[in-house]
Structures are given as structure tokens and as C-alpha cells.
Amino acid sequence: MTLITRFSRLFTADIHAVLDRIEEPDALLKQAVREMDEELSAMHAQTRSMRSELERLNSHDNDIHDRLDDLEEELDACFASGEEVLARSLIKRKLEAVRQRKEIAGQRDLIAKTRADLDAAIVENQHHLAGMVQKLEVLAIETHTAGPVKNATVGDYLIDNDEVEIAFLREKQRRAQP
């Protein structure tokens, strides 16, 4: 069974290679440029999403900070009036708020690191895309200026390079015979 699977994969790979040769290289390059442009757009969207998530986390952290300030004032009032039971409840809420701020700080650090990595990948992909666009422009110029490479035109008749080679060999043989 594995032999059949290997043969099938080999056959499929050969078919793909033939199809790649049939397709024009500029069409493949244009497709690659489109795909890379789509990938860059997705990366930019992901960056915007991370930015909005950071804003949400910062807003939540500011709310918790304000709540901690309020809890400090309430704790001062509880200790001033001798309400230790109420102070314990406020201390529990204060500890929960501090723990939430630590969790938010960890999330912000993770997002910042991920965003820095993503920004570096965006810059690298933009350079790669610029190189591919240059190649595409060069290919378009070469195709436009060179015209059909494999055919030479004489009057209204197209002479194929293979025909030229065959005629050359015949002339060479004819001249070599005494």
C-alpha cells in the first residue's frame, strides 16, 4: 500500500511541475504578489486588533487603579473607626484588584512582545514584497521589449528556432560532403 501511495504522490508532484511550466511565470509572480499583499493586510489587521486590545486593557487597568484609591480611603475610614471586620473585606477586595492588575500587566507584556514580533515580520514581508514587485516589473519590461523569444520573423512567415537548427545542420552536412 505504501508503494501505491508513494507512486501517487510522485505522479501528483509531476503533474504539478508540468502545470507550473505551462503557466506563465509572470502570472505566477503576480499571484504570489497578490497573496503576499493579502497576508500583509491580514498582519496589519492583527496589529490594529492588538492595539485595540491594549487600549481596552489600559482602560481596565485605570479603572482598577481608581478602585484601589477608593479602597485605600475606605480602609483608612474603617481603621479610624475600629471596623476590623469591614476592613478585612476591603483588604480582600484590594488583594483581588492587585492580582487583576498583575494579570493585566502580564497580558500587556505578552501583547507588546507579540506586536513587536509582528511588526518585524511586517517590515521583512514588505521588503520581500518590494523585491517581488521589482521582479515582476523587470519581467514585464523584458516580455514587452523582447517580444516572442522563440520565434524569428521573416516577412509574414514565422520561423521557429527548431527549424533554424535543422536547416543549419543540413547545410553543415551538405558542405561537409565532397
Coordinates of C-alpha atoms in Angstrom, one line a residue:
M1 CA 0.0 0.0 0.0
T2 CA 2.8 2.4 0.8
L3 CA 4.3 1.8 -2.7
I4 CA 1.0 2.9 -4.3
T5 CA 0.9 6.0 -2.0
R6 CA 4.4 6.9 -3.0
F7 CA 3.7 6.5 -6.6
S8 CA 0.5 8.6 -6.3
R9 CA 2.5 11.4 -4.6
L10 CA 5.2 11.2 -7.2
F11 CA 2.7 11.3 -10.0
T12 CA 0.9 14.3 -8.4
A13 CA 4.1 16.1 -8.0
D14 CA 5.0 15.6 -11.6
I15 CA 1.6 16.8 -12.7
H16 CA 2.1 20.0 -10.6
A17 CA 5.5 20.5 -12.1
V18 CA 4.1 20.2 -15.6
L19 CA 1.3 22.7 -14.7
D20 CA 3.8 25.1 -13.3
R21 CA 5.8 25.0 -16.5
I22 CA 2.6 25.5 -18.6
E23 CA 1.6 28.6 -16.6
E24 CA 3.4 31.8 -17.4
P25 CA 6.0 32.9 -14.8
D26 CA 4.6 36.4 -14.7
A27 CA 1.1 35.1 -13.8
L28 CA 2.6 33.0 -11.0
L29 CA 4.6 36.0 -9.8
K30 CA 1.5 38.2 -9.9
Q31 CA -0.4 35.6 -7.9
A32 CA 2.5 35.5 -5.3
V33 CA 2.4 39.3 -5.1
R34 CA -1.4 39.2 -4.5
E35 CA -1.1 36.6 -1.9
M36 CA 1.7 38.4 -0.1
D37 CA -0.3 41.6 -0.2
E38 CA -3.3 39.8 1.3
E39 CA -1.0 38.4 4.0
L40 CA 0.3 41.9 4.8
S41 CA -3.2 43.2 5.0
A42 CA -4.1 40.5 7.5
M43 CA -1.0 41.3 9.5
H44 CA -1.9 44.9 9.6
A45 CA -5.4 44.0 10.8
Q46 CA -3.9 41.8 13.5
T47 CA -1.8 44.8 14.6
R48 CA -4.9 47.0 14.8
S49 CA -6.7 44.3 16.8
M50 CA -3.7 44.2 19.2
R51 CA -3.7 48.0 19.6
S52 CA -7.4 48.0 20.5
E53 CA -6.9 45.2 22.9
L54 CA -4.1 47.2 24.6
E55 CA -6.4 50.2 24.8
R56 CA -9.0 48.0 26.4
L57 CA -6.5 46.6 28.9
N58 CA -5.2 50.1 29.8
S59 CA -8.7 51.3 30.4
H60 CA -9.5 48.4 32.6
D61 CA -6.2 48.9 34.5
N62 CA -7.1 52.6 35.1
D63 CA -10.5 51.6 36.4
I64 CA -8.9 49.1 38.8
H65 CA -6.3 51.8 39.9
D66 CA -9.2 54.2 40.7
R67 CA -11.0 51.4 42.6
L68 CA -7.8 50.8 44.6
D69 CA -7.6 54.5 45.5
D70 CA -11.2 54.3 46.7
L71 CA -10.4 51.2 48.7
E72 CA -7.5 52.9 50.4
E73 CA -9.8 55.7 51.5
E74 CA -12.4 53.3 52.8
L75 CA -9.7 51.3 54.6
D76 CA -8.5 54.5 56.3
A77 CA -12.0 55.2 57.5
C78 CA -12.5 51.6 58.7
F79 CA -9.3 51.6 60.7
A80 CA -10.1 55.1 62.1
S81 CA -13.5 53.9 63.3
G82 CA -12.2 50.4 64.5
E83 CA -14.3 48.4 62.0
E84 CA -11.9 45.5 61.6
V85 CA -14.4 43.1 60.0
L86 CA -15.3 45.5 57.3
A87 CA -11.6 46.3 56.9
R88 CA -10.9 42.6 56.2
S89 CA -13.5 42.5 53.5
L90 CA -12.0 45.6 51.9
I91 CA -8.5 44.1 52.1
K92 CA -9.7 41.1 50.3
R93 CA -11.1 43.3 47.5
K94 CA -7.9 45.2 47.4
L95 CA -5.8 42.0 47.1
E96 CA -8.2 40.8 44.2
A97 CA -7.7 44.2 42.5
V98 CA -3.9 44.0 42.8
R99 CA -4.0 40.5 41.4
Q100 CA -6.1 41.7 38.5
R101 CA -3.6 44.5 37.8
K102 CA -0.7 41.9 37.7
E103 CA -2.7 39.8 35.3
I104 CA -3.4 42.8 33.1
A105 CA 0.3 43.7 33.2
G106 CA 1.3 40.2 32.0
Q107 CA -1.3 40.4 29.2
R108 CA 0.0 43.8 28.1
D109 CA 3.6 42.5 28.1
L110 CA 2.6 39.5 26.0
I111 CA 0.7 41.6 23.5
A112 CA 3.6 44.1 23.3
K113 CA 6.1 41.3 22.6
T114 CA 3.8 39.7 20.0
R115 CA 3.2 43.0 18.4
A116 CA 6.9 43.7 18.2
D117 CA 7.5 40.3 16.5
L118 CA 4.6 41.0 14.2
D119 CA 5.9 44.5 13.3
A120 CA 9.3 42.9 12.5
A121 CA 7.6 40.3 10.3
I122 CA 5.6 43.1 8.5
V123 CA 8.8 45.0 7.7
E124 CA 10.5 41.9 6.4
N125 CA 7.5 40.9 4.3
Q126 CA 7.2 44.4 2.9
H127 CA 10.9 44.2 1.8
H128 CA 10.2 40.8 0.3
L129 CA 7.1 42.1 -1.5
A130 CA 9.0 45.1 -2.8
G131 CA 11.6 42.7 -4.3
M132 CA 8.9 40.6 -5.9
V133 CA 7.2 43.7 -7.4
Q134 CA 10.6 44.7 -8.8
K135 CA 11.0 41.3 -10.4
L136 CA 7.5 41.5 -11.8
E137 CA 8.3 44.9 -13.3
V138 CA 11.5 43.6 -14.8
L139 CA 9.7 40.6 -16.2
A140 CA 7.0 42.8 -17.7
I141 CA 9.7 45.0 -19.3
E142 CA 11.6 42.1 -20.7
T143 CA 8.5 40.5 -22.0
H144 CA 7.3 43.7 -23.6
T145 CA 10.6 44.7 -25.2
A146 CA 11.8 41.2 -26.2
G147 CA 8.6 40.1 -27.8
P148 CA 8.3 36.4 -28.6
V149 CA 11.7 34.9 -27.8
K150 CA 11.3 31.6 -29.5
N151 CA 10.2 32.9 -33.0
A152 CA 12.1 35.0 -35.5
T153 CA 10.0 36.8 -38.1
V154 CA 11.0 37.0 -41.8
G155 CA 8.4 38.9 -43.8
D156 CA 5.0 37.4 -42.9
Y157 CA 6.4 33.9 -42.1
L158 CA 7.3 32.8 -38.6
I159 CA 10.5 30.7 -38.5
D160 CA 10.8 28.6 -35.3
N161 CA 14.2 28.2 -33.7
D162 CA 14.0 24.4 -34.2
E163 CA 13.5 24.9 -37.9
V164 CA 16.6 27.1 -38.0
E165 CA 18.6 24.4 -36.2
I166 CA 17.5 21.7 -38.6
A167 CA 18.3 23.9 -41.6
F168 CA 21.7 24.7 -40.1
L169 CA 22.6 21.1 -39.6
R170 CA 21.5 20.2 -43.2
E171 CA 23.7 23.0 -44.6
K172 CA 26.6 21.9 -42.5
Q173 CA 26.2 18.3 -43.7
R174 CA 25.9 19.4 -47.3
R175 CA 29.0 21.5 -47.1
A176 CA 31.0 18.7 -45.3
Q177 CA 30.3 16.2 -48.2
P178 CA 32.9 16.4 -51.1

